[in-house]
Amino acid sequence: GASQEVCCSFGTVATTMALRAAIARPVAAAAAGVRRMSVGASQEEAISTFELWKKVGLGGIALCGVVGIYDLATDEHAHKHVWYPHEKIRTKRFPWDAKDCDLLDLHCKHEFFHGKSEDGGH
């Protein structure tokens, strides 16, 4: 019983002291007009760390650009479209010349106007 009271009492005192110290440091730094981003770092170390992460960031951007260009250059653009019967269900024809072609379906309109398909569809 008595040892628990001493332990808990000591824990409470230690916790209170730690909290006071943690609050006092930033308050004292703010009063002095000092803003500490990393405790104990010198100005030279901060500048070198900034330059390192600046290079890492620019390298990452360059890497993403190279991977994107490579992906675009090696991608196969002529994908074969698998036709499913439910893709072009029409209950009413469109009001333009190529009655079975969607508004932005340029391939279908090209086939319709150049006579490759009689109904304007696929």
mmCIF file of C-alpha atoms in Angstrom:
data_model
loop_
_atom_site.group_PDB
_atom_site.id
_atom_site.type_symbol
_atom_site.label_atom_id
_atom_site.label_comp_id
_atom_site.label_asym_id
_atom_site.label_seq_id
_atom_site.Cartn_x
_atom_site.Cartn_y
_atom_site.Cartn_z
ATOM 1 C CA GLY A 1 0.000 0.000 0.000
ATOM 2 C CA ALA A 2 2.590 2.547 1.100
ATOM 3 C CA SER A 3 5.055 1.631 -1.647
ATOM 4 C CA GLN A 4 2.343 2.054 -4.285
ATOM 5 C CA GLU A 5 1.521 5.521 -2.976
ATOM 6 C CA VAL A 6 5.174 6.523 -3.153
ATOM 7 C CA CYS A 7 5.503 5.071 -6.672
ATOM 8 C CA CYS A 8 2.362 6.721 -7.956
ATOM 9 C CA SER A 9 3.184 9.926 -6.168
ATOM 10 C CA PHE A 10 6.695 9.882 -7.630
ATOM 11 C CA GLY A 11 5.293 9.067 -11.108
ATOM 12 C CA THR A 12 2.893 11.970 -10.884
ATOM 13 C CA VAL A 13 5.618 14.367 -9.755
ATOM 14 C CA ALA A 14 8.000 13.154 -12.490
ATOM 15 C CA THR A 15 5.266 13.447 -15.107
ATOM 16 C CA THR A 16 4.378 16.932 -13.945
ATOM 17 C CA MET A 17 8.024 18.003 -14.015
ATOM 18 C CA ALA A 18 8.476 16.558 -17.516
ATOM 19 C CA LEU A 19 5.381 18.355 -18.767
ATOM 20 C CA ARG A 20 6.549 21.643 -17.253
ATOM 21 C CA ALA A 21 9.965 21.261 -18.892
ATOM 22 C CA ALA A 22 8.396 20.362 -22.259
ATOM 23 C CA ILE A 23 6.168 23.436 -22.110
ATOM 24 C CA ALA A 24 8.895 25.750 -20.816
ATOM 25 C CA ARG A 25 11.368 25.058 -23.676
ATOM 26 C CA PRO A 26 9.181 26.209 -26.587
ATOM 27 C CA VAL A 27 7.831 29.118 -24.543
ATOM 28 C CA ALA A 28 11.380 30.285 -23.744
ATOM 29 C CA ALA A 29 12.427 29.875 -27.397
ATOM 30 C CA ALA A 30 9.368 31.802 -28.574
ATOM 31 C CA ALA A 31 10.107 34.569 -26.082
ATOM 32 C CA ALA A 32 13.667 34.792 -27.401
ATOM 33 C CA GLY A 33 12.395 34.904 -31.006
ATOM 34 C CA VAL A 34 14.085 31.611 -31.910
ATOM 35 C CA ARG A 35 12.261 28.995 -33.951
ATOM 36 C CA ARG A 36 13.855 25.575 -33.708
ATOM 37 C CA MET A 37 13.006 23.152 -36.483
ATOM 38 C CA SER A 38 15.495 20.517 -35.417
ATOM 39 C CA VAL A 39 16.978 20.686 -31.985
ATOM 40 C CA GLY A 40 20.721 21.190 -31.932
ATOM 41 C CA ALA A 41 21.230 21.520 -35.696
ATOM 42 C CA SER A 42 23.592 24.201 -36.905
ATOM 43 C CA GLN A 43 22.798 26.513 -39.800
ATOM 44 C CA GLU A 44 25.298 24.695 -42.044
ATOM 45 C CA GLU A 45 23.750 21.315 -41.259
ATOM 46 C CA ALA A 46 20.270 22.662 -41.989
ATOM 47 C CA ILE A 47 21.428 24.068 -45.343
ATOM 48 C CA SER A 48 23.156 20.809 -46.322
ATOM 49 C CA THR A 49 20.054 18.795 -45.374
ATOM 50 C CA PHE A 50 17.875 21.160 -47.400
ATOM 51 C CA GLU A 51 20.160 20.808 -50.428
ATOM 52 C CA LEU A 52 20.155 17.007 -50.070
ATOM 53 C CA TRP A 53 16.349 16.795 -50.036
ATOM 54 C CA LYS A 54 16.113 19.311 -52.863
ATOM 55 C CA LYS A 55 18.322 17.017 -54.995
ATOM 56 C CA VAL A 56 16.355 13.936 -53.918
ATOM 57 C CA GLY A 57 13.085 15.650 -54.873
ATOM 58 C CA LEU A 58 14.352 16.802 -58.257
ATOM 59 C CA GLY A 59 15.769 13.339 -58.910
ATOM 60 C CA GLY A 60 12.396 11.800 -58.088
ATOM 61 C CA ILE A 61 10.613 14.174 -60.457
ATOM 62 C CA ALA A 62 13.126 13.370 -63.207
ATOM 63 C CA LEU A 63 12.716 9.634 -62.575
ATOM 64 C CA CYS A 64 8.918 9.912 -62.824
ATOM 65 C CA GLY A 65 9.288 11.823 -66.100
ATOM 66 C CA VAL A 66 11.639 9.213 -67.582
ATOM 67 C CA VAL A 67 9.368 6.332 -66.523
ATOM 68 C CA GLY A 68 6.329 8.134 -67.971
ATOM 69 C CA ILE A 69 8.052 8.805 -71.305
ATOM 70 C CA TYR A 70 9.265 5.199 -71.467
ATOM 71 C CA ASP A 71 5.763 3.926 -70.726
ATOM 72 C CA LEU A 72 4.236 6.104 -73.449
ATOM 73 C CA ALA A 73 6.930 5.138 -75.952
ATOM 74 C CA THR A 74 6.640 1.388 -75.401
ATOM 75 C CA ASP A 75 2.889 1.106 -74.902
ATOM 76 C CA GLU A 76 1.025 -0.763 -77.599
ATOM 77 C CA HIS A 77 -1.670 1.654 -78.803
ATOM 78 C CA ALA A 78 -3.419 -0.696 -81.221
ATOM 79 C CA HIS A 79 -5.518 -2.619 -78.722
ATOM 80 C CA LYS A 80 -8.083 -4.950 -80.234
ATOM 81 C CA HIS A 81 -11.554 -4.065 -78.990
ATOM 82 C CA VAL A 82 -13.661 -7.032 -77.963
ATOM 83 C CA TRP A 83 -17.187 -6.452 -79.202
ATOM 84 C CA TYR A 84 -20.088 -7.306 -76.884
ATOM 85 C CA PRO A 85 -23.714 -7.206 -78.060
ATOM 86 C CA HIS A 86 -24.899 -5.020 -75.170
ATOM 87 C CA GLU A 87 -22.524 -2.167 -76.066
ATOM 88 C CA LYS A 88 -24.650 -0.665 -78.804
ATOM 89 C CA ILE A 89 -28.276 -1.132 -77.863
ATOM 90 C CA ARG A 90 -30.351 1.550 -79.619
ATOM 91 C CA THR A 91 -34.030 2.136 -78.914
ATOM 92 C CA LYS A 92 -34.099 5.267 -81.075
ATOM 93 C CA ARG A 93 -31.740 6.457 -83.817
ATOM 94 C CA PHE A 94 -29.600 9.579 -83.379
ATOM 95 C CA PRO A 95 -30.705 12.780 -85.190
ATOM 96 C CA TRP A 96 -27.551 13.092 -87.380
ATOM 97 C CA ASP A 97 -26.618 11.459 -90.669
ATOM 98 C CA ALA A 98 -24.785 8.474 -89.190
ATOM 99 C CA LYS A 99 -27.816 7.342 -87.216
ATOM 100 C CA ASP A 100 -26.131 4.422 -85.463
ATOM 101 C CA CYS A 101 -22.902 6.240 -84.476
ATOM 102 C CA ASP A 102 -22.376 7.907 -81.118
ATOM 103 C CA LEU A 103 -21.635 11.632 -81.080
ATOM 104 C CA LEU A 104 -17.881 11.193 -80.551
ATOM 105 C CA ASP A 105 -17.399 7.798 -82.250
ATOM 106 C CA LEU A 106 -15.158 9.061 -85.051
ATOM 107 C CA HIS A 107 -14.230 5.578 -86.263
ATOM 108 C CA CYS A 108 -17.898 4.680 -86.809
ATOM 109 C CA LYS A 109 -18.601 7.984 -88.588
ATOM 110 C CA HIS A 110 -15.559 7.484 -90.819
ATOM 111 C CA GLU A 111 -16.818 4.007 -91.781
ATOM 112 C CA PHE A 112 -20.323 5.379 -92.391
ATOM 113 C CA PHE A 113 -19.254 8.257 -94.637
ATOM 114 C CA HIS A 114 -16.736 6.187 -96.594
ATOM 115 C CA GLY A 115 -19.217 3.358 -97.246
ATOM 116 C CA LYS A 116 -17.439 0.571 -95.365
ATOM 117 C CA SER A 117 -20.566 -0.320 -93.439
ATOM 118 C CA GLU A 118 -24.144 -0.178 -94.732
ATOM 119 C CA ASP A 119 -25.870 0.548 -91.409
ATOM 120 C CA GLY A 120 -23.209 2.881 -89.995
ATOM 121 C CA GLY A 121 -22.441 0.503 -87.144
ATOM 122 C CA HIS A 122 -19.814 -2.108 -86.489
#
